XYZ file of C-alpha atoms in Angstrom:
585
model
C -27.703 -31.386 -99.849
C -28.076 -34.594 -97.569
C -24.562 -33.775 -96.528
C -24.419 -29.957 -95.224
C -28.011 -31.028 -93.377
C -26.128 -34.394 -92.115
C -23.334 -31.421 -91.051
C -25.717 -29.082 -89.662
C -27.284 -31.836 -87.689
C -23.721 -32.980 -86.077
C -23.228 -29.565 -84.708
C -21.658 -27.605 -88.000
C -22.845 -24.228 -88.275
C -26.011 -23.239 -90.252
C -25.905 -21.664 -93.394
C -26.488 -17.995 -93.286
C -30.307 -16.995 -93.235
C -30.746 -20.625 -91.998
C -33.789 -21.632 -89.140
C -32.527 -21.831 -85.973
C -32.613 -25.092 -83.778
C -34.690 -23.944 -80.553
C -31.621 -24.192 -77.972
C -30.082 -22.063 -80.497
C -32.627 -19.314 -79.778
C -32.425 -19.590 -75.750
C -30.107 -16.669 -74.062
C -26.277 -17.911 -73.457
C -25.267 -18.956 -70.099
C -22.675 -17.084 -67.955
C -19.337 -18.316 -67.726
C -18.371 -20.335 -64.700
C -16.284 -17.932 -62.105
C -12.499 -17.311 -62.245
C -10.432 -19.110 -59.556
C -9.429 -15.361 -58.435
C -12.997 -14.368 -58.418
C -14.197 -17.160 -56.378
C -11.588 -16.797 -53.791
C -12.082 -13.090 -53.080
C -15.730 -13.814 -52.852
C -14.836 -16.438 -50.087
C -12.599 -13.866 -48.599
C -14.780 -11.015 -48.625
C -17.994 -13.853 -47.137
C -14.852 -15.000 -44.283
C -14.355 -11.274 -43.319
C -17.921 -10.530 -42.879
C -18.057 -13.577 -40.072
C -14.962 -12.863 -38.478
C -15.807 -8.841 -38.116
C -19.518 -10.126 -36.760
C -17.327 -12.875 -33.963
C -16.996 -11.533 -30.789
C -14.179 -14.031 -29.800
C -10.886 -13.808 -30.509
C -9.855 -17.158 -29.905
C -13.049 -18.298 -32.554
C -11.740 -15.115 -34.413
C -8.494 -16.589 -34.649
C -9.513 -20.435 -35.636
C -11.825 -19.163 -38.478
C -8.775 -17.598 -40.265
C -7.034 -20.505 -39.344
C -9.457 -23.438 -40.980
C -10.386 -20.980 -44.154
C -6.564 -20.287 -44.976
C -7.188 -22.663 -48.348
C -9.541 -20.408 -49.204
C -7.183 -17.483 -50.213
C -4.331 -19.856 -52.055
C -2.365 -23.165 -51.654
C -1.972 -22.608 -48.129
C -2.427 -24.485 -44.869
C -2.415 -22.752 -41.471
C 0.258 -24.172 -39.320
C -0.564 -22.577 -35.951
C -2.099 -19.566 -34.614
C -1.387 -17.259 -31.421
C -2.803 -14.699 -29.520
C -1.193 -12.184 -27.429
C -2.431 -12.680 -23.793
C -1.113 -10.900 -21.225
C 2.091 -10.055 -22.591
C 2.295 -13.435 -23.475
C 1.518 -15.707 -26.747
C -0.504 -17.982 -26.002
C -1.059 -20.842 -29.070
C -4.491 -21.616 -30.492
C -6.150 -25.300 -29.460
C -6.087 -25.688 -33.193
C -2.111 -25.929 -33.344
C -0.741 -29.377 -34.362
C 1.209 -31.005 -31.907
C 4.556 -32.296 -34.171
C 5.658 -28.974 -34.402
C 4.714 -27.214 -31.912
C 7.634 -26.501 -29.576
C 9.428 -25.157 -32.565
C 6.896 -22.947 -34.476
C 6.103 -21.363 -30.718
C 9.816 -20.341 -29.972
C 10.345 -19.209 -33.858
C 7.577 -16.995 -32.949
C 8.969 -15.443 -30.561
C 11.966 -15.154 -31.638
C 10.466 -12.654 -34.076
C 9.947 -10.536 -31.159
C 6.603 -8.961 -33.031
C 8.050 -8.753 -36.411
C 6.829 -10.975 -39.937
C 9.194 -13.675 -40.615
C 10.222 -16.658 -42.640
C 9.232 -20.507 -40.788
C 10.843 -23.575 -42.133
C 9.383 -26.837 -41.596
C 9.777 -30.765 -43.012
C 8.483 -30.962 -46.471
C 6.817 -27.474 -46.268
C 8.945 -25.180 -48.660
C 7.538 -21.825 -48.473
C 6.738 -20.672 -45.149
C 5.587 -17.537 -42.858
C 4.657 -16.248 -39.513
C 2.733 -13.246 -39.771
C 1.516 -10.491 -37.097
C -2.241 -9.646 -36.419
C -1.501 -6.127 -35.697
C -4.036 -3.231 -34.746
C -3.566 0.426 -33.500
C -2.966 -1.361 -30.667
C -0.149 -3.567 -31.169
C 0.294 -6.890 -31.631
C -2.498 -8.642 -30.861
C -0.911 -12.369 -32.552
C 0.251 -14.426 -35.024
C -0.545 -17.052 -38.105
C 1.784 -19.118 -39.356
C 1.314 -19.954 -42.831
C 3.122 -22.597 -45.096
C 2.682 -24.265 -48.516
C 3.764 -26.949 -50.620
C 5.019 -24.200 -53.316
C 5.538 -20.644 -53.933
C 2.254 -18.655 -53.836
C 2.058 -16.389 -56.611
C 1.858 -12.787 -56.466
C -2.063 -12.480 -56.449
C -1.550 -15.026 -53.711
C 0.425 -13.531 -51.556
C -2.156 -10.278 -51.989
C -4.911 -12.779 -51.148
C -3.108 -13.747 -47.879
C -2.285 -10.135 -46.489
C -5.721 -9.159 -46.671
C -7.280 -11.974 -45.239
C -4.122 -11.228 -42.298
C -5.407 -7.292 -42.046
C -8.919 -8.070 -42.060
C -8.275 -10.717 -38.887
C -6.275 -8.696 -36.919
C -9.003 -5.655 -37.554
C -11.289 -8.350 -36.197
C -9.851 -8.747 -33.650
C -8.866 -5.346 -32.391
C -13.033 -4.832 -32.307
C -12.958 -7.777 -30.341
C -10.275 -7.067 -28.002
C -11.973 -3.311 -27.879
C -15.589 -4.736 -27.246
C -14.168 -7.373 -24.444
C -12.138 -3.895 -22.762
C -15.877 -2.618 -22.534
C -17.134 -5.540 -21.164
C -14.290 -5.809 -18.668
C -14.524 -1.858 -18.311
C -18.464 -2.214 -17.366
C -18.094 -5.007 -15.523
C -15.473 -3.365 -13.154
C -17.751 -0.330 -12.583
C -20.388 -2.699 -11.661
C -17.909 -4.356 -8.990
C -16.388 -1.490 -7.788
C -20.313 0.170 -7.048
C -20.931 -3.443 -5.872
C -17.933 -2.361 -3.189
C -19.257 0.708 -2.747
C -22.665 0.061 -2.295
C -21.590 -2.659 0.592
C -18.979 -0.767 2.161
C -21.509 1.493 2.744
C -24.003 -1.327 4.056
C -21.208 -1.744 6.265
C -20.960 1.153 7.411
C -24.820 2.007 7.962
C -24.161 -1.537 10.047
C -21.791 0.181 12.185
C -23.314 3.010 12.590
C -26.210 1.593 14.104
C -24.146 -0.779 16.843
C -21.895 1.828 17.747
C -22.075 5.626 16.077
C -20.968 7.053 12.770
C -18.081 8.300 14.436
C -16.849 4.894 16.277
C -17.699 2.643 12.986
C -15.065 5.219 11.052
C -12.552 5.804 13.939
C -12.066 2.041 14.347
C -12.180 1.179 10.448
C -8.948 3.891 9.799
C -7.552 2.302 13.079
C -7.829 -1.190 11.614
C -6.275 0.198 8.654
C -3.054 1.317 9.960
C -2.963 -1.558 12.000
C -2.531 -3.645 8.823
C 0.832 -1.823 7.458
C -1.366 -1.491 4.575
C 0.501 2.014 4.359
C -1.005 5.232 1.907
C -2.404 3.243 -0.359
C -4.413 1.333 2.245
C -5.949 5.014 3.839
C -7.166 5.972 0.591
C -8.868 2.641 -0.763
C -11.193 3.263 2.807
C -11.640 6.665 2.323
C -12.654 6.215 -1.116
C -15.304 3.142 -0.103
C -16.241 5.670 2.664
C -17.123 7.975 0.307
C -17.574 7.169 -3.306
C -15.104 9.975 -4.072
C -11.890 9.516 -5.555
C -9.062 9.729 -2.715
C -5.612 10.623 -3.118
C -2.207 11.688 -1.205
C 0.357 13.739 -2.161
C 3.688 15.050 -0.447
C 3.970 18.373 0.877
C 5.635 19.375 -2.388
C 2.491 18.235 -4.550
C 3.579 15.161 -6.059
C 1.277 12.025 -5.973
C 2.323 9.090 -3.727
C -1.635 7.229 -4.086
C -4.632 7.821 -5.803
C -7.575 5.499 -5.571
C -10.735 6.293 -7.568
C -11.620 7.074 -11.129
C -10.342 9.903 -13.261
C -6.884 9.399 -11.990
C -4.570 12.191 -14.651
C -2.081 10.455 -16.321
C 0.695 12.020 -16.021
C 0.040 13.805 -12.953
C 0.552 17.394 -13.424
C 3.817 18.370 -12.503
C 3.140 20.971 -9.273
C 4.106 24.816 -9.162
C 6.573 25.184 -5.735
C 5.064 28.421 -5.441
C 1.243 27.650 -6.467
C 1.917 24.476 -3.501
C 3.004 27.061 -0.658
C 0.287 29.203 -0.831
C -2.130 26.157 -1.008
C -0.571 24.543 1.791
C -0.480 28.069 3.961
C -4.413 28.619 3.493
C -5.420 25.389 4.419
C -3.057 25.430 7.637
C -5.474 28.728 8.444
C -8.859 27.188 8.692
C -10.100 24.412 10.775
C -10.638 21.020 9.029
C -10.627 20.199 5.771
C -10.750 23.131 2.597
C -12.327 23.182 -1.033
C -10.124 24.238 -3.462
C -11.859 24.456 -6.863
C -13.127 20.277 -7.504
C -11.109 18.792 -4.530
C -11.710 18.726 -0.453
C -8.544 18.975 1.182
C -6.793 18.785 4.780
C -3.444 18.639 5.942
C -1.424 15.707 7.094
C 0.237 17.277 10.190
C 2.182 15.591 13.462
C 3.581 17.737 16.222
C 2.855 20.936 13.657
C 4.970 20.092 10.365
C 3.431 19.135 7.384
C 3.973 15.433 6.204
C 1.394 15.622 3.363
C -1.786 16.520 1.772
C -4.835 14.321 2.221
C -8.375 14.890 -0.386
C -11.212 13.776 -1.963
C -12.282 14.869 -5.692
C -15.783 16.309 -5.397
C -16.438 17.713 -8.543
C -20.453 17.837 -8.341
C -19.677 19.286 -4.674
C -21.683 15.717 -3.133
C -19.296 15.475 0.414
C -21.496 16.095 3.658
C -20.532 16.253 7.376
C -20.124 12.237 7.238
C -17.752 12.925 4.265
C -15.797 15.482 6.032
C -15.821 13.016 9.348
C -13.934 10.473 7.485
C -11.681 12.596 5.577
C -10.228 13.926 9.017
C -10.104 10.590 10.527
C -8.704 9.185 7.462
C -6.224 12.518 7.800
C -5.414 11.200 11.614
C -4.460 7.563 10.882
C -2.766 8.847 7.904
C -0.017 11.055 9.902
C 0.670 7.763 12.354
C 1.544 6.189 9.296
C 3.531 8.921 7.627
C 5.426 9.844 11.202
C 6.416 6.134 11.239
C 7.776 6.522 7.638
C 9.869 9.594 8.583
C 11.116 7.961 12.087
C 12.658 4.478 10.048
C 13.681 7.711 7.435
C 15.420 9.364 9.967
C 16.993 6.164 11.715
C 18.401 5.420 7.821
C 19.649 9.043 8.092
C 21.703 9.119 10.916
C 23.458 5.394 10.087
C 24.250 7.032 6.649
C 25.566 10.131 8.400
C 27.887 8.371 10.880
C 28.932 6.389 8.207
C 29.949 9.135 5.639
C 31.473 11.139 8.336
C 34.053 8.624 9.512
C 34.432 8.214 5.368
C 35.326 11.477 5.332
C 37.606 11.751 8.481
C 39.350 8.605 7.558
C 37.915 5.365 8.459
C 39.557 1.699 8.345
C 38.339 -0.769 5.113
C 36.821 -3.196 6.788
C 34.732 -1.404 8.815
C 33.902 1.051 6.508
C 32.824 -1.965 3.676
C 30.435 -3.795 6.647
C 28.446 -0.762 7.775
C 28.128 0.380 3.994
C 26.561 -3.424 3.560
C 24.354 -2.834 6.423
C 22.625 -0.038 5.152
C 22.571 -1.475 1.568
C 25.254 0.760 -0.009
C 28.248 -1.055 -2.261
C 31.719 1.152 -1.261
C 33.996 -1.138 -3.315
C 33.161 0.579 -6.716
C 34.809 4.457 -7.146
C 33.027 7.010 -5.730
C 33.137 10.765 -6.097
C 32.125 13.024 -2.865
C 29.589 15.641 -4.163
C 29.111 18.574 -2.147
C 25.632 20.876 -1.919
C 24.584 24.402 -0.999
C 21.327 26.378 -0.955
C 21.612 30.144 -0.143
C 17.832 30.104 0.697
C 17.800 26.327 3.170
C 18.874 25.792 6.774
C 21.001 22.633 6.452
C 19.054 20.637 8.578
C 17.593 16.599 8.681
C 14.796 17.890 6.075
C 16.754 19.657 3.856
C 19.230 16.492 4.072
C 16.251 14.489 2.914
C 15.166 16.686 0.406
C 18.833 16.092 -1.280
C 18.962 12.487 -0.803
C 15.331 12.619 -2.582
C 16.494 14.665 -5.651
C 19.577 12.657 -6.107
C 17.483 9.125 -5.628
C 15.176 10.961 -8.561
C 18.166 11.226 -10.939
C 19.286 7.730 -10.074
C 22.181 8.739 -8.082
C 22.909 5.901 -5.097
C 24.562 7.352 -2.567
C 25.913 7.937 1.164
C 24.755 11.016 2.916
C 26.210 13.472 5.806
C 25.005 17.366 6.687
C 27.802 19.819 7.729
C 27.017 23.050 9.356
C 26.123 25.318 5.622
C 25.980 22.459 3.137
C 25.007 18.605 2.824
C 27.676 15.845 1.717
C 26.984 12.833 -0.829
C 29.537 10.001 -1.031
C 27.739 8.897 -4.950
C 28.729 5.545 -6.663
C 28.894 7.389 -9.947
C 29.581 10.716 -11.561
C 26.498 12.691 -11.575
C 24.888 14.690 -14.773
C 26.535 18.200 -15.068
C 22.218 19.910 -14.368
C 20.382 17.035 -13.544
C 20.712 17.442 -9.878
C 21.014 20.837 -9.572
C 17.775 20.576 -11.869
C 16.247 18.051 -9.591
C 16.980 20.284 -6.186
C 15.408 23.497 -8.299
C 12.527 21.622 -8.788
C 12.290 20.300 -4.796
C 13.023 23.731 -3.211
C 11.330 26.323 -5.875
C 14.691 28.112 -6.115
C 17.812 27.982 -8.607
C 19.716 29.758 -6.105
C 22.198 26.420 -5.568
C 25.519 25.762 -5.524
C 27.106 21.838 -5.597
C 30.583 20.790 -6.143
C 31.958 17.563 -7.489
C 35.267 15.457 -6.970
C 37.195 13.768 -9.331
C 37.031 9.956 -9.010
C 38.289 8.410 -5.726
C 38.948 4.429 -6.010
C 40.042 3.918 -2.515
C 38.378 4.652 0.844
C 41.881 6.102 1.554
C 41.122 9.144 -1.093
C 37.666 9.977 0.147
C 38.902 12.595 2.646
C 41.021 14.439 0.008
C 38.383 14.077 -2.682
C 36.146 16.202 -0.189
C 38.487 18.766 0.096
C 38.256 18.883 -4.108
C 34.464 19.155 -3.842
C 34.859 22.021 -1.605
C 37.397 23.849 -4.181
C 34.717 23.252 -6.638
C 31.843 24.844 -4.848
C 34.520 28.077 -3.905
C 35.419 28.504 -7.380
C 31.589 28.294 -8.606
C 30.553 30.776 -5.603
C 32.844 32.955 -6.522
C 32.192 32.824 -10.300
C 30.133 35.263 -12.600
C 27.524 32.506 -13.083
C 27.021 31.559 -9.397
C 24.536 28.711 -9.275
C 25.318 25.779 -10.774
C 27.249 22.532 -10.565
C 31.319 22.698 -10.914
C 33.407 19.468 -11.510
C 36.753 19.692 -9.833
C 38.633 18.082 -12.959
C 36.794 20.659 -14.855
C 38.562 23.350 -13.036
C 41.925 23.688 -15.101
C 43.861 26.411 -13.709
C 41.694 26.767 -10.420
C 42.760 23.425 -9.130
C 46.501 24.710 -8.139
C 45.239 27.743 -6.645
C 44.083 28.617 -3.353
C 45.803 26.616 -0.125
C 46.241 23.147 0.697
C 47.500 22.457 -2.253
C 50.390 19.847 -2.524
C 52.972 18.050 -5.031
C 50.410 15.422 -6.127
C 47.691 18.174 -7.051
C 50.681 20.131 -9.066
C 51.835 16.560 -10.888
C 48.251 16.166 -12.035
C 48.067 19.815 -13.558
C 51.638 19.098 -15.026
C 50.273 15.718 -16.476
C 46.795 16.922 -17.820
C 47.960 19.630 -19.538
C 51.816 18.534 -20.656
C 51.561 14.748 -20.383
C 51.504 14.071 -23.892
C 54.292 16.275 -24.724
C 56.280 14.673 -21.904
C 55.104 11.062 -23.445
C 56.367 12.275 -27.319
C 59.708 13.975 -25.687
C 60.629 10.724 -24.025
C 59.460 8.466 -26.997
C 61.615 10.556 -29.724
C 64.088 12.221 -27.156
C 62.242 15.489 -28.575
C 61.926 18.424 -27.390
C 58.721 19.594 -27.426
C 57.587 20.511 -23.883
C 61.192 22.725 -23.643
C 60.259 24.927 -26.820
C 57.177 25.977 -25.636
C 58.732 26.815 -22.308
C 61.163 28.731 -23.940
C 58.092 30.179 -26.439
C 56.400 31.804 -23.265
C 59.499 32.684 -21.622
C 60.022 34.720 -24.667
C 56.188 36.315 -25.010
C 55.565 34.847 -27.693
C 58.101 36.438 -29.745
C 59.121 33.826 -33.071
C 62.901 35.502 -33.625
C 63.757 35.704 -29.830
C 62.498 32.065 -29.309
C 64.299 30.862 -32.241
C 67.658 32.238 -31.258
C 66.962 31.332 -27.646
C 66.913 27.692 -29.272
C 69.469 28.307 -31.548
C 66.555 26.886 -34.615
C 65.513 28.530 -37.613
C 62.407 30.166 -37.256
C 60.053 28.130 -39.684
C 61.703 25.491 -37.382
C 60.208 26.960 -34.466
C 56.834 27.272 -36.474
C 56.666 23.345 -37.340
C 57.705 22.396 -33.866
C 54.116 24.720 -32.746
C 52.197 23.157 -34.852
C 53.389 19.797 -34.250
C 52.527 20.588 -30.440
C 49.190 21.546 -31.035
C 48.933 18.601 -33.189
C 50.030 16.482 -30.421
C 48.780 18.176 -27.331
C 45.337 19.123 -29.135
C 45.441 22.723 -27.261
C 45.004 25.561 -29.284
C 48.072 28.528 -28.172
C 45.820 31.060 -29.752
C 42.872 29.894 -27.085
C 43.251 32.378 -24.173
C 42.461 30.060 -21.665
C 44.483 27.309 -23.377
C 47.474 29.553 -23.168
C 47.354 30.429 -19.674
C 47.460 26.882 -18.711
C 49.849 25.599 -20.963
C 52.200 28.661 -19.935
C 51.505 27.904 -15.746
C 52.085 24.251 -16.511
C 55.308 24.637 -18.200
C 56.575 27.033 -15.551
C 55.478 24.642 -12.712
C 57.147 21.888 -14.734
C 60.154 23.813 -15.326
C 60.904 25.506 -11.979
C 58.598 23.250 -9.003
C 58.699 20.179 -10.728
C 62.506 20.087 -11.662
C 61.984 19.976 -15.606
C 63.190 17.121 -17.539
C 62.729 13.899 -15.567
């Protein structure tokens, strides 16, 4: 008995039915918390502060100091993207600096793998938001985190870079806010300014001299709109006679601009040219840029609640005024640029000598030493005159075309450094005019100034054959043309060799190689109309001879004899080889 109570007393367990001991009776304590547990209720405390930091940078260096909290981690440097830039966190170490910077951006945006002394498990991984990339953390440790690790880590990542996207987003409101207030601010004393002015000298003067200063400056378009916006509150914007935006200052700006209707533009233009001053056309106020009569532009103000009064309309004409002395000067250096490139591409295509051709062609920022094709355009509805010339040299400078530029009497000449796109000019010039009705012609490749002259005469043939084809507008490439190339006059030798070669030249190459004679039984196939037995005995083969030696030219060749177009060319280039040419040799 003294025993099991000695046992009972030295923590044994009672005997069933047994009294209690008092701490016996008191509830059982809890269980201390699970590493796990306690680290995702750090996490989920650490994402609660960094969603309530406005700060990115402080944003960034909380992460940074509680990486232990998710796993065996340390935080080897952080970066935020600034500007296009990433810029490293004041909490980066300095040993290894340099080299964790240019791993990260050698990433280029993407999660990678960072090895550093003594650290054997390491990463760099992106803060991203809807946004983008808005940084990085680089991560190491002295082992392999585990899986619930690792799961640890990427949510503590997502839940920083969330962070800071509402950050970033908050500061754009800030900034956004902050630049209404300054731009008012500008309004507001652009318009203390002007009441200033106007009481020295006149509404009118104050405004007359302001748009006179403003030209005076070279400040250009974008210049006359910034003061006729701080004017007049409203948003202010040019366009080109043709509708497309060349400066918009103001709010609301469309992004993109809406691409204009040619038609929709001429009627617009045509019933503002009928009244006096400027027009409202549904939300805008508009006037014409005009100097000796023709239209330069399109000059207005977006007053959608319908605020402009007489002073409004004061400065928008003024503004208009100062705006054509700028836009005249534009056209004059235009036309100056014009007339060098036309001099120049007219003694190109008379025949000019190299070294004068190569200096003017550098004086007017063109490179001639590269091959160049001559391009030749038509419009059945445009006078070929200096504007139309512009309009061209416009389009083609909108596909990316760089090129040398003459007029001739019923079409306009480009000397291009490269082959254009078989529509996107003749899309380009649809879009400029408002008509498909166009015709343009294209040279095969000249590499010497020596060819230019010839190669224009190919550009010509080109635009022929497509006026005179079922499908009229369009663009036609002269080594497109097949069987049209040897027709018509001014045709020589060399023009008759290149048919011969493009269409028989590997049959000539395999004749010579295996002293075959391939390009002498198809002859002999056409001379005979296509008739097997006649051909055969002509040749003095068996027929399934004859047979093999087709197929092997097709083979060869890669034109198909049952292709009607194929046919006639193959059959015209073996009887020019044959008879012009001399045959063999």
């Amino acid at each position: 008995m003294g025993g099991s109570r000695a046992h009972d007393r030295e923590g044994g367990f009672p005997q069933t039915g047994g009294r209690l001991p008092m701490a016996a009776r008191e509830e059982p304590r809890p269980p201390p918390p699970a590493p796990a547990d306690h680290a995702l209720h750090e996490l989920l405390a650490l994402c609660r502060t960094l969603f309530d930091t406005p700060d990115e940078g402080e944003i960034l260096r909380l992460a940074m100091d509680h990486i232990a909290a998710v796993g065996p981690y340390s935080a080897e440097a952080g970066f935020l993207k600034v500007g296009g830039d990433l810029v490293p966190s004041p909490r980066n170490g300095q040993v290894h600096a340099s080299a964790v910077g240019r791993r990260v951006r050698e990433l280029a945006g993407q999660d990678g793998p960072v090895i550093l002394p003594g650290r054997p498990w390491g990463r760099a991984l992106g803060l991203r938001g809807l946004e983008g990339l808005h940084g990085y953390l680089v991560v190491t440790s002295l082992s392999r985190p585990s899986k619930a690790e690792r799961s640890l880590l990427a949510t503590l990542v997502r839940h920083t870079a969330a962070a800071l996207s509402v950050a970033f987003a908050h500061r754009r409101r800030r900034e956004d806010a902050l630049e209404l207030r300054r731009l008012k601010e500008e309004r507001t004393a652009l318009q203390r300014q002007l009441i200033s002015v106007v009481a020295e000298l006149g509404y009118q003067r104050g405004v007359h001299a302001l748009m006179a200063d403003v030209v005076a400056s070279g400040g250009g378009e974008e210049a006359v709109t910034r003061a006729l916006h701080g004017l007049t509150g409203l948003p202010a914007l040019v366009e080109d006679r043709f509708g497309r935006l060349r400066s918009w200052t103001g709010i609301s700006r469309p992004d993109p601009y809406p691409e204009p209707d040619p038609v929709r533009q001429d009627e617009m233009l045509h019933a503002v040219a009928r009244e006096v001053g400027p027009v409202r056309i549904k939300d805008r106020l508009i006037t014409l840029v005009r100097r000796r009569g023709e239209i330069l532009g399109v000059l207005a103000l977006v007053d959608v609640r319908c605020e402009a009064d007489e002073h409004t309309v004061l400065a928008l004409e003024y503004a208009a005024a100062s705006l054509a002395l700028e836009l005249a000067h534009l056209r004059n250096v235009a036309e100056v640029e014009l007339r060098l490139n036309r001099e120049l591409v007219d003694d190109l295509l008379a025949g000019t000598g190299e070294a004068s051709a190569y200096a003017r062609s550098e004086a007017v920022g063109h490179d001639l030493h590269r091959s160049h094709y001559v391009v030749v355009v038509q419009w059945s509805n445009r006078t070929v005159d200096d504007s139309f010339a512009q309009t061209v040299g416009r389009a083609a400078s909108a596909v990316g075309m760089h090129s040398l530029l003459t007029r001739r009497s019923d079409h306009v000449v480009l000397v291009a450094d490269d082959r254009p796109h078989a529509r996107a000019l003749y899309e380009a010039l649809a879009r400029e005019t408002g008509t498909r009705s166009g015709m343009i012609g294209v040279s095969a490749p000249s590499d010497s100034l020596d060819d230019i002259p010839h190669r224009y005469e190919e550009a010509q043939r080109a635009l022929e054959v497509r006026r005179h084809s079922r499908e009229r507008y369009g663009t036609t490439f002269f080594d497109e043309l097949g069987l049209y190339r040897i027709l018509g006059p001014g045709n020589d030798y060399r023009e008759l060799e290149t048919f011969v070669d493009e269409w028989l030249g590997q049959l000539i190459d395999y004749d010579s190689r295996h002293h075959a004679t391939m390009v002498d039984t198809l002859s002999r196939y056409f001379d005979c109309g296509g008739n097997y037995d006649e051909t055969a005995e002509s040749l003095a083969i068996h027929r399934s001879t004859l047979r093999y030696r087709l197929q092997r030219i097709r083979d060869i060749s890669g034109n198909d004899l049952a292709d009607v177009e194929d046919r006639l060319n193959l059959q015209v280039a073996t009887r020019v080889w044959k008879i012009i040419l001399g045959g063999p040799g």
